[in-house]
Short mmCIF file of C-alpha atoms in Angstrom, two decimals:
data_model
loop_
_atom_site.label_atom_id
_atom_site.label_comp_id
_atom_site.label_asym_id
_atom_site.label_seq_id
_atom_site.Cartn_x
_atom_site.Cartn_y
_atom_site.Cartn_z
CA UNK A 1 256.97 8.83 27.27
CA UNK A 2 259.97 8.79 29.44
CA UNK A 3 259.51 5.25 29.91
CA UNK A 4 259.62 4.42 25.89
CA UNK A 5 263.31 6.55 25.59
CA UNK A 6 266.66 4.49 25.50
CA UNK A 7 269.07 5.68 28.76
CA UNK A 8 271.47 7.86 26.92
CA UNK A 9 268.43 9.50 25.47
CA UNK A 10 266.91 10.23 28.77
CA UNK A 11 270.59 11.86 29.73
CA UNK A 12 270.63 13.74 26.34
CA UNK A 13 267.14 15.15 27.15
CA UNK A 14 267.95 15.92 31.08
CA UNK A 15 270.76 17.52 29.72
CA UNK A 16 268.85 19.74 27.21
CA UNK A 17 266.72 20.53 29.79
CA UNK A 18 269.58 22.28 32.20
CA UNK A 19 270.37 24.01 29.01
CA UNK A 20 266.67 25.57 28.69
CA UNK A 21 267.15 26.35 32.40
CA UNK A 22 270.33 27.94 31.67
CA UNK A 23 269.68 29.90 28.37
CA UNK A 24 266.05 31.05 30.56
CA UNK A 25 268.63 32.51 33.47
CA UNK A 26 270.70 34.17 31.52
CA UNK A 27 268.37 36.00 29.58
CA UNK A 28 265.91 36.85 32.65
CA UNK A 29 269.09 38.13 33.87
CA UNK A 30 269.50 40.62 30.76
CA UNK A 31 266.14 41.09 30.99
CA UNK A 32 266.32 41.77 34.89
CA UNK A 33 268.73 44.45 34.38
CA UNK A 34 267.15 46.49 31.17
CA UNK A 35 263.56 46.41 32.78
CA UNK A 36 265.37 47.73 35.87
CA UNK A 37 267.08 50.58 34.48
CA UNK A 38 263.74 51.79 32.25
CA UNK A 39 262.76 54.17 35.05
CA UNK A 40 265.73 55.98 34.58
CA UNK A 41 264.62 57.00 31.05
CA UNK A 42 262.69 59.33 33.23
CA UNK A 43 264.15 62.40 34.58
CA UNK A 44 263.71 62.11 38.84
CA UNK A 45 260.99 64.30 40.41
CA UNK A 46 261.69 66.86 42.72
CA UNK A 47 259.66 68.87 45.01
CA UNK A 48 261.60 72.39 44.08
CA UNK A 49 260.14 71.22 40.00
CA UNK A 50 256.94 72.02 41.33
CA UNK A 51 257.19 75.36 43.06
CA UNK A 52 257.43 78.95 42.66
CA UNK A 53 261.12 78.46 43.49
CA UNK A 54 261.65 82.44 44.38
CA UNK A 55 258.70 82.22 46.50
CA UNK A 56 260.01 79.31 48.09
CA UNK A 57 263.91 80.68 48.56
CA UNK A 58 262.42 83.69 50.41
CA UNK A 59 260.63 81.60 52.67
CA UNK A 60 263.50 79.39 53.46
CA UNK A 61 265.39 82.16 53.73
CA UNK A 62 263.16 83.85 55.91
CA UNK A 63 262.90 80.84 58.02
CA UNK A 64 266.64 80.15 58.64
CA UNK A 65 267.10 83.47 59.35
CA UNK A 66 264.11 83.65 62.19
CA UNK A 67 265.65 80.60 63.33
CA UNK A 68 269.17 81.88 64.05
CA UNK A 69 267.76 84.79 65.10
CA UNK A 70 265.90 82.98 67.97
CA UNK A 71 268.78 80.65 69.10
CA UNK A 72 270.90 83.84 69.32
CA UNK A 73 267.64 85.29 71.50
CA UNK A 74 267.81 81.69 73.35
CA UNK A 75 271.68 82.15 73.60
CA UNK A 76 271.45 85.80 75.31
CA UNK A 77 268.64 84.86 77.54
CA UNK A 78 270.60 82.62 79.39
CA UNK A 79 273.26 85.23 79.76
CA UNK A 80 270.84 87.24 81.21
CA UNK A 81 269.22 84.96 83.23
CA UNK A 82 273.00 84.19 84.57
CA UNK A 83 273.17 88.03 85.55
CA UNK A 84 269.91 88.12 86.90
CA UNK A 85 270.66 85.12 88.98
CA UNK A 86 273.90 86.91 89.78
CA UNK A 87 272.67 90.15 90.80
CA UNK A 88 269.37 88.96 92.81
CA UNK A 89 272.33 86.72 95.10
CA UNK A 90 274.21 89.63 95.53
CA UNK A 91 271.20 91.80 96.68
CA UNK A 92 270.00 89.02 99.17
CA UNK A 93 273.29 88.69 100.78
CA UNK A 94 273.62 92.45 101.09
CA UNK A 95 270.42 92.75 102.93
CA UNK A 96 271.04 89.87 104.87
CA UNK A 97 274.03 91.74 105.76
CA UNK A 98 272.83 94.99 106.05
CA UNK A 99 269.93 93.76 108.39
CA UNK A 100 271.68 92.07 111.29
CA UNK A 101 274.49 94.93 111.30
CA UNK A 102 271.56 97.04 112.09
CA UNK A 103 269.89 94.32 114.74
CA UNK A 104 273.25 93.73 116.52
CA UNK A 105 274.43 97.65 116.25
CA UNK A 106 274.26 99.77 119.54
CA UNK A 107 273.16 103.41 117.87
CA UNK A 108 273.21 106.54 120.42
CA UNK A 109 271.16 108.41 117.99
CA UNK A 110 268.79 108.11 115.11
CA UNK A 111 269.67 105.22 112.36
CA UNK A 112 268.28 107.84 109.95
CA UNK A 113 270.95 110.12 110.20
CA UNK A 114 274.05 108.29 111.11
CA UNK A 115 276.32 108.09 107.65
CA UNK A 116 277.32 104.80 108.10
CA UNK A 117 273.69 103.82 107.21
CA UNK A 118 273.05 105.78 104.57
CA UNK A 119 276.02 104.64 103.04
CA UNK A 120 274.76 100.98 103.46
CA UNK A 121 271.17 101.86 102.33
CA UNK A 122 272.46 103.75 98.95
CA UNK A 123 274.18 100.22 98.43
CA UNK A 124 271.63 98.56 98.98
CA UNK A 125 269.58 100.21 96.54
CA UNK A 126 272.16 100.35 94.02
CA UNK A 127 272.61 96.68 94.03
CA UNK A 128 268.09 96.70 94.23
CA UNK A 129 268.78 98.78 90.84
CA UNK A 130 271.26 96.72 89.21
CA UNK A 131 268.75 93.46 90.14
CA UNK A 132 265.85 95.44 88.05
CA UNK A 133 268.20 96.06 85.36
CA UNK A 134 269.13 92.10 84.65
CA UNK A 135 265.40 91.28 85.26
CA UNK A 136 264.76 94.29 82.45
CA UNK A 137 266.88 92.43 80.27
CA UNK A 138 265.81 88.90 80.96
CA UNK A 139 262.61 89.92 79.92
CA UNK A 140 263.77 92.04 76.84
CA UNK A 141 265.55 88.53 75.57
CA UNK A 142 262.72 86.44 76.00
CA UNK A 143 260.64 88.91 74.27
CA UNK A 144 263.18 88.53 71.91
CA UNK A 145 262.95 84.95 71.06
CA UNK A 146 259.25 84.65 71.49
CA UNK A 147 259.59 87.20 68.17
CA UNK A 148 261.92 85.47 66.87
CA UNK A 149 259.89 81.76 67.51
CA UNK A 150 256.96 83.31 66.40
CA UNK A 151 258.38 84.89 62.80
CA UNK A 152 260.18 81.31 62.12
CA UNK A 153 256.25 79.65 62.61
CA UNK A 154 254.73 81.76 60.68
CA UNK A 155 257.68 81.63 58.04
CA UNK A 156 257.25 77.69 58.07
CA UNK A 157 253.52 77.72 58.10
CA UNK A 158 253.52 79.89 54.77
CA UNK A 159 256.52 77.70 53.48
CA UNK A 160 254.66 74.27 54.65
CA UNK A 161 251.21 75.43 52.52
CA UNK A 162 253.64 76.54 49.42
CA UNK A 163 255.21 72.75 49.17
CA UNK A 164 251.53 71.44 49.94
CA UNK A 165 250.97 72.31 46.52
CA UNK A 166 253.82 71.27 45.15
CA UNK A 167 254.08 67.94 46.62
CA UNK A 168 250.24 67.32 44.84
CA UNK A 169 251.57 68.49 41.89
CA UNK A 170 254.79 66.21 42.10
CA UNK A 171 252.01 62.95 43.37
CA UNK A 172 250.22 63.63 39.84
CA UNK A 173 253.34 64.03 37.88
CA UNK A 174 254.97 60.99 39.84
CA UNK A 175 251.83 58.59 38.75
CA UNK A 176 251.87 60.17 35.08
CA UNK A 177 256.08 58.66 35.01
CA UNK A 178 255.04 55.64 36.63
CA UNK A 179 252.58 54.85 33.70
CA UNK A 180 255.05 55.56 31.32
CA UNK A 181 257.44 53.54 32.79
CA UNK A 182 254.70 50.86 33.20
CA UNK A 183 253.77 51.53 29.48
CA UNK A 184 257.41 50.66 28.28
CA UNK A 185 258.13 47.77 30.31
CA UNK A 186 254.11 46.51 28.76
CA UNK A 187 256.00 48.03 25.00
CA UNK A 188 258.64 44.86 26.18
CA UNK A 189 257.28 42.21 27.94
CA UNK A 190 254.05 41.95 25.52
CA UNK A 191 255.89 40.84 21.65
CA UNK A 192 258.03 38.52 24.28
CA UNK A 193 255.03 36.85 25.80
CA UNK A 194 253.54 36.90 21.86
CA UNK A 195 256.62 35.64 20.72
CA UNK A 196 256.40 33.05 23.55
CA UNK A 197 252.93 31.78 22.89
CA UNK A 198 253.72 31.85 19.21
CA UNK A 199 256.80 29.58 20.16
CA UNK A 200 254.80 27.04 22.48
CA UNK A 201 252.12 26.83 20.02
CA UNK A 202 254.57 25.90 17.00
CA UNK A 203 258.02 25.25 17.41
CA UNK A 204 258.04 23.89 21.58
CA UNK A 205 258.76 20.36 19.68
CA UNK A 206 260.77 21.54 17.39
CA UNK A 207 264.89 20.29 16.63
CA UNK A 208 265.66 23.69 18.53
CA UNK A 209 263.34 23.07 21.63
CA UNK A 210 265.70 23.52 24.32
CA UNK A 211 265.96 27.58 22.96
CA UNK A 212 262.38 27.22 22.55
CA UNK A 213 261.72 26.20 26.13
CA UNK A 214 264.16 28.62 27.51
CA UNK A 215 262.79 31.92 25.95
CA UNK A 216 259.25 30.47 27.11
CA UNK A 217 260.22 30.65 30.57
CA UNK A 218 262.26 33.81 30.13
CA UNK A 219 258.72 35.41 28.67
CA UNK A 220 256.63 34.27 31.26
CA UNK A 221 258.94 35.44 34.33
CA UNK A 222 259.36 38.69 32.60
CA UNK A 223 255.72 39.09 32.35
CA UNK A 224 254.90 37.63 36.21
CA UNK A 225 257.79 39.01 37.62
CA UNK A 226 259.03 42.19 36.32
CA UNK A 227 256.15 43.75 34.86
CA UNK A 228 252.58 42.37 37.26
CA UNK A 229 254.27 44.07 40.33
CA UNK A 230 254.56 47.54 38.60
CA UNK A 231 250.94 47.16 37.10
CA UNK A 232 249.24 50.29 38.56
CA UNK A 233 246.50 49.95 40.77
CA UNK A 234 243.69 52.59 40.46
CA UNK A 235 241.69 50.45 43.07
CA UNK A 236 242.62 47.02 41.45
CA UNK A 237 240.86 47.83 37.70
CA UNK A 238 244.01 47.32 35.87
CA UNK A 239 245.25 43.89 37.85
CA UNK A 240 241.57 42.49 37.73
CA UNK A 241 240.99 43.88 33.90
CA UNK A 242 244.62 42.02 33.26
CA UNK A 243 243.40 38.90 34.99
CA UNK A 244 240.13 38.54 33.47
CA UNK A 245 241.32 38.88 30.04
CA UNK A 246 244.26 36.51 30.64
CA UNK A 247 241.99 34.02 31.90
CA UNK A 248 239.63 34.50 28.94
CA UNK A 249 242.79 34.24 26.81
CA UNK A 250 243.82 30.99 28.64
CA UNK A 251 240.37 29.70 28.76
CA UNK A 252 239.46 30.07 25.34
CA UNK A 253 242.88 28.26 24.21
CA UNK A 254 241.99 25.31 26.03
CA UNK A 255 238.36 25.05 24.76
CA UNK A 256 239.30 25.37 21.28
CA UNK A 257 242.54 23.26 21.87
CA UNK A 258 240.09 20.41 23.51
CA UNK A 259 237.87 21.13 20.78
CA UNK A 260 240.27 20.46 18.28
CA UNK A 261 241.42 17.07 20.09
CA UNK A 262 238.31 15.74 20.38
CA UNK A 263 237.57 16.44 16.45
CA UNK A 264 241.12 14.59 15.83
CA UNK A 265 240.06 11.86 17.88
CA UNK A 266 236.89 11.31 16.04
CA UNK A 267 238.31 11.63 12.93
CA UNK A 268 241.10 8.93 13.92
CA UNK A 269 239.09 6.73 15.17
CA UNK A 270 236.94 6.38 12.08
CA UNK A 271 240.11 5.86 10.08
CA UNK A 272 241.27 2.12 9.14
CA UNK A 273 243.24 0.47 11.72
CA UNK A 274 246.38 0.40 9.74
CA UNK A 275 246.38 4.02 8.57
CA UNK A 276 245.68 4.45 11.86
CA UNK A 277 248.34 3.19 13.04
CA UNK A 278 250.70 4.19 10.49
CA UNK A 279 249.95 8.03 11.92
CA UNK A 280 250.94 7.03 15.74
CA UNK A 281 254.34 7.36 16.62
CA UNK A 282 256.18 4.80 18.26
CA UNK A 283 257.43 6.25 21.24
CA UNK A 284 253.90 8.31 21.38
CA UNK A 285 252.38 4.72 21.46
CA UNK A 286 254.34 3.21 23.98
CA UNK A 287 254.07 6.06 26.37
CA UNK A 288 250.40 5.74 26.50
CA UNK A 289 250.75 2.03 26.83
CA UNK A 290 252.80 2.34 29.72
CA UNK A 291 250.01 4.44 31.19
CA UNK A 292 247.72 1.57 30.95
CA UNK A 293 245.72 3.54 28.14
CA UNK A 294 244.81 2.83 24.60
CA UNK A 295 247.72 4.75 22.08
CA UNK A 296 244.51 5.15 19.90
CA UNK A 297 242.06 6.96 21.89
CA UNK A 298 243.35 7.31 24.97
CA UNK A 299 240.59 5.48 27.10
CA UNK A 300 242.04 2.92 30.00
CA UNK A 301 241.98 -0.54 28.88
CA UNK A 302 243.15 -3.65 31.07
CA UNK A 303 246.34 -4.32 28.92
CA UNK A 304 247.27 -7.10 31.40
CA UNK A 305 243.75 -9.20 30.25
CA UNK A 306 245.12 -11.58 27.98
CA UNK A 307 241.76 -12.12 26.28
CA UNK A 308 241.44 -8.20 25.08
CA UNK A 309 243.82 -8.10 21.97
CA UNK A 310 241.60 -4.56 20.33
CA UNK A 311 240.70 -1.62 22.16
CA UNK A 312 237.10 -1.90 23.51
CA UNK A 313 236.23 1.62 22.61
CA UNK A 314 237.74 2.55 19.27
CA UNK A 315 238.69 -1.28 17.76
CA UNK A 316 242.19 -0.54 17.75
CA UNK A 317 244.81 -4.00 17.71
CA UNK A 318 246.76 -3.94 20.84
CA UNK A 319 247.72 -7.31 20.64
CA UNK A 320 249.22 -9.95 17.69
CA UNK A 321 251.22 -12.58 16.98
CA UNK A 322 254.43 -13.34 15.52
CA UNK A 323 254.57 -14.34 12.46
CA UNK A 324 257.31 -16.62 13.07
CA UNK A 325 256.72 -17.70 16.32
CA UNK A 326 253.00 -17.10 16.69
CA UNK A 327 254.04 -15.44 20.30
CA UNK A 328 251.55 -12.83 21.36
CA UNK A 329 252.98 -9.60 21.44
CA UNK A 330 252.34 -5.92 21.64
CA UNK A 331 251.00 -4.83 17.91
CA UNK A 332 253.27 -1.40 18.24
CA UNK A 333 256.24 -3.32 19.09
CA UNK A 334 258.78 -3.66 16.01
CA UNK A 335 260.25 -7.03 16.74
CA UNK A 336 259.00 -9.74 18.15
CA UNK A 337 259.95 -10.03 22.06
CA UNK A 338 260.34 -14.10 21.75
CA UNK A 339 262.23 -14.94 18.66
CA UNK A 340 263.19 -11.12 17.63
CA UNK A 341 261.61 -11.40 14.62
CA UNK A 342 260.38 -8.08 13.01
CA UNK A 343 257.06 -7.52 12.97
CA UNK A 344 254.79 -6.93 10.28
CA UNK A 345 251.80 -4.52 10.43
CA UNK A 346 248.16 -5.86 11.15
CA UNK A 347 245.98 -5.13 8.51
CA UNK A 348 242.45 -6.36 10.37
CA UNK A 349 240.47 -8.31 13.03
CA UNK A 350 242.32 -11.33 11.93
CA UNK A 351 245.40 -10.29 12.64
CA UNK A 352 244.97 -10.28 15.63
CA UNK A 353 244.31 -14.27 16.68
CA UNK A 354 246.07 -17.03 15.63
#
């Protein structure tokens, strides 16, 4: 058809056509943003929703505490081990002492009763005694934080089990919001996609057609876009229920659609040339003869064999001659090419020879 249009209609047309575009952004923008913000007609999930929330403060308070508890334990174990370390060097290097003074000493009587001895040996075992003690307590700390460790496990493990339930409670709950909000972004996009179809089926030729056009592509990106993403699954039912009965949908149009062609062609083509013609529109006509096809029934015909001026299959004139200038012409053209004489309508099989 684009071939039949004068320029400035072609530009009018393109330019209608960016407006479509246009008016179809714009609203998929507005519609963008309001089927974006439906979820937060919900109230947000959270976990403490779905637990016995005293239950679940004791725990937590039972765990932090068995947790500070055992880095203080951790904290005083290494001060311990410190003094342990600290004491056990000190008790090395007194022995070590202690032993070669008594190797090197020259002793004119026993070592068992000279003071100086004693004196060294009650250090000795002081310092032994002191050792014991920090060992005592290193072991008293890491008693300490194994208790500590231990209560904060078990604290966890009972507070771990306690959100178990709750975080299966808060799954079901989340799917039961996600089908709502699935449900009103359907409650949206569905009258627009109606409205749509409605639209394409009545008014897409319309004076208004641009609008038309526009809220038809608006619909169907809604629908594709914003709404077939958040379908919910439930092992692909839904998505392969929505795509059989879209197809159906689609399917059946088209049948009954071709049906309905088919039963306008027949009935067309056992109409009178003339009314026949007088029910084509011009620019409909020329588009299909620019196709190489016949503007009556559609079938190809070799338009460029002079000696074929009627359709072969429906009987058709595609071909006359001036009355003026008895030039052979095209029998939908309005003047003549040759003398620009205007043409008058063929009326039967004569009309179409000279």
């Amino acid at each position: 058809m684009a071939k039949s249009l004068r320029l400035s209609e072609k530009w009018f047309r393109r330019g209608l056509w960016l407006v479509a575009v246009v008016f179809a952004s714009f609203l998929i923008g507005l519609g963008g943003t309001l089927v974006g913000d439906l979820p937060r007609v919900e109230a947000p999930l959270q976990l403490d929703d779905f637990l016995d929330r005293p239950a679940a403060l004791a725990l937590r308070t039972e765990v932090e505490s068995s947790e500070g508890a055992e880095r203080r334990a951790q904290a005083a174990l290494e001060q311990a081990r410190l003094q342990r370390s600290k004491a056990r060097s000190e008790s090395q290097t007194a022995r070590e002492s202690f032993d070669n003074w008594i190797a090197t000493r020259s002793a004119t009587q026993q070592s068992e009763h000279n003071p100086e001895v004693v004196q060294r040996t009650q250090a000795l075992d002081a310092l032994k005694a002191r050792e014991r003690e920090t060992q005592q307590a290193v072991e008293a700390q890491q008693q300490a934080a194994l208790d500590a460790r231990q209560a904060a496990d078990a604290a966890r493990q009972r507070l771990e089990q306690l959100e178990a339930g709750g975080y299966e409670r808060m799954r079901v709950a989340q799917r039961k919001v996600e089908l709502r909000v699935f449900l009103y972004r359907l409650a949206l996009t569905l009258p627009l996609l109606v409205a749509a179809g409605w639209l394409f089926a009545k008014k897409r030729q319309s004076t208004w057609w641009p609008f038309v056009w526009g809220f038809i592509f608006f619909a169907v990106f809604v629908f594709f876009v914003e709404l077939v993403p958040y379908l919910p699954s439930y092992g692909g039912y839904v998505r392969y229920a929505v795509g059989i009965v879209a197809t159906v949908l689609v399917g059946r149009y088209a049948i009954l659609a071709l049906n309905r062609y088919l039963e306008r062609q027949r009935q067309a083509e056992a109409l009178p040339d003339a009314q026949r013609r007088e029910e084509l529109s011009y620019d409909v006509a020329l588009a299909r003869l620019s196709k190489g096809v016949c503007p009556g029934c559609e079938r190809p015909v070799d338009l460029k064999n002079e000696a074929i001026d009627f359709c072969p299959h429906c009987g058709i004139c595609l071909f006359d001659r001036c009355g003026n200038c008895r030039t052979r012409k095209s029998a939908f053209a309005r003047f003549c090419h040759a003398c620009g004489t205007g043409s008058t309508p063929a009326v039967g099989p004569a009309a179409g020879r000279s």
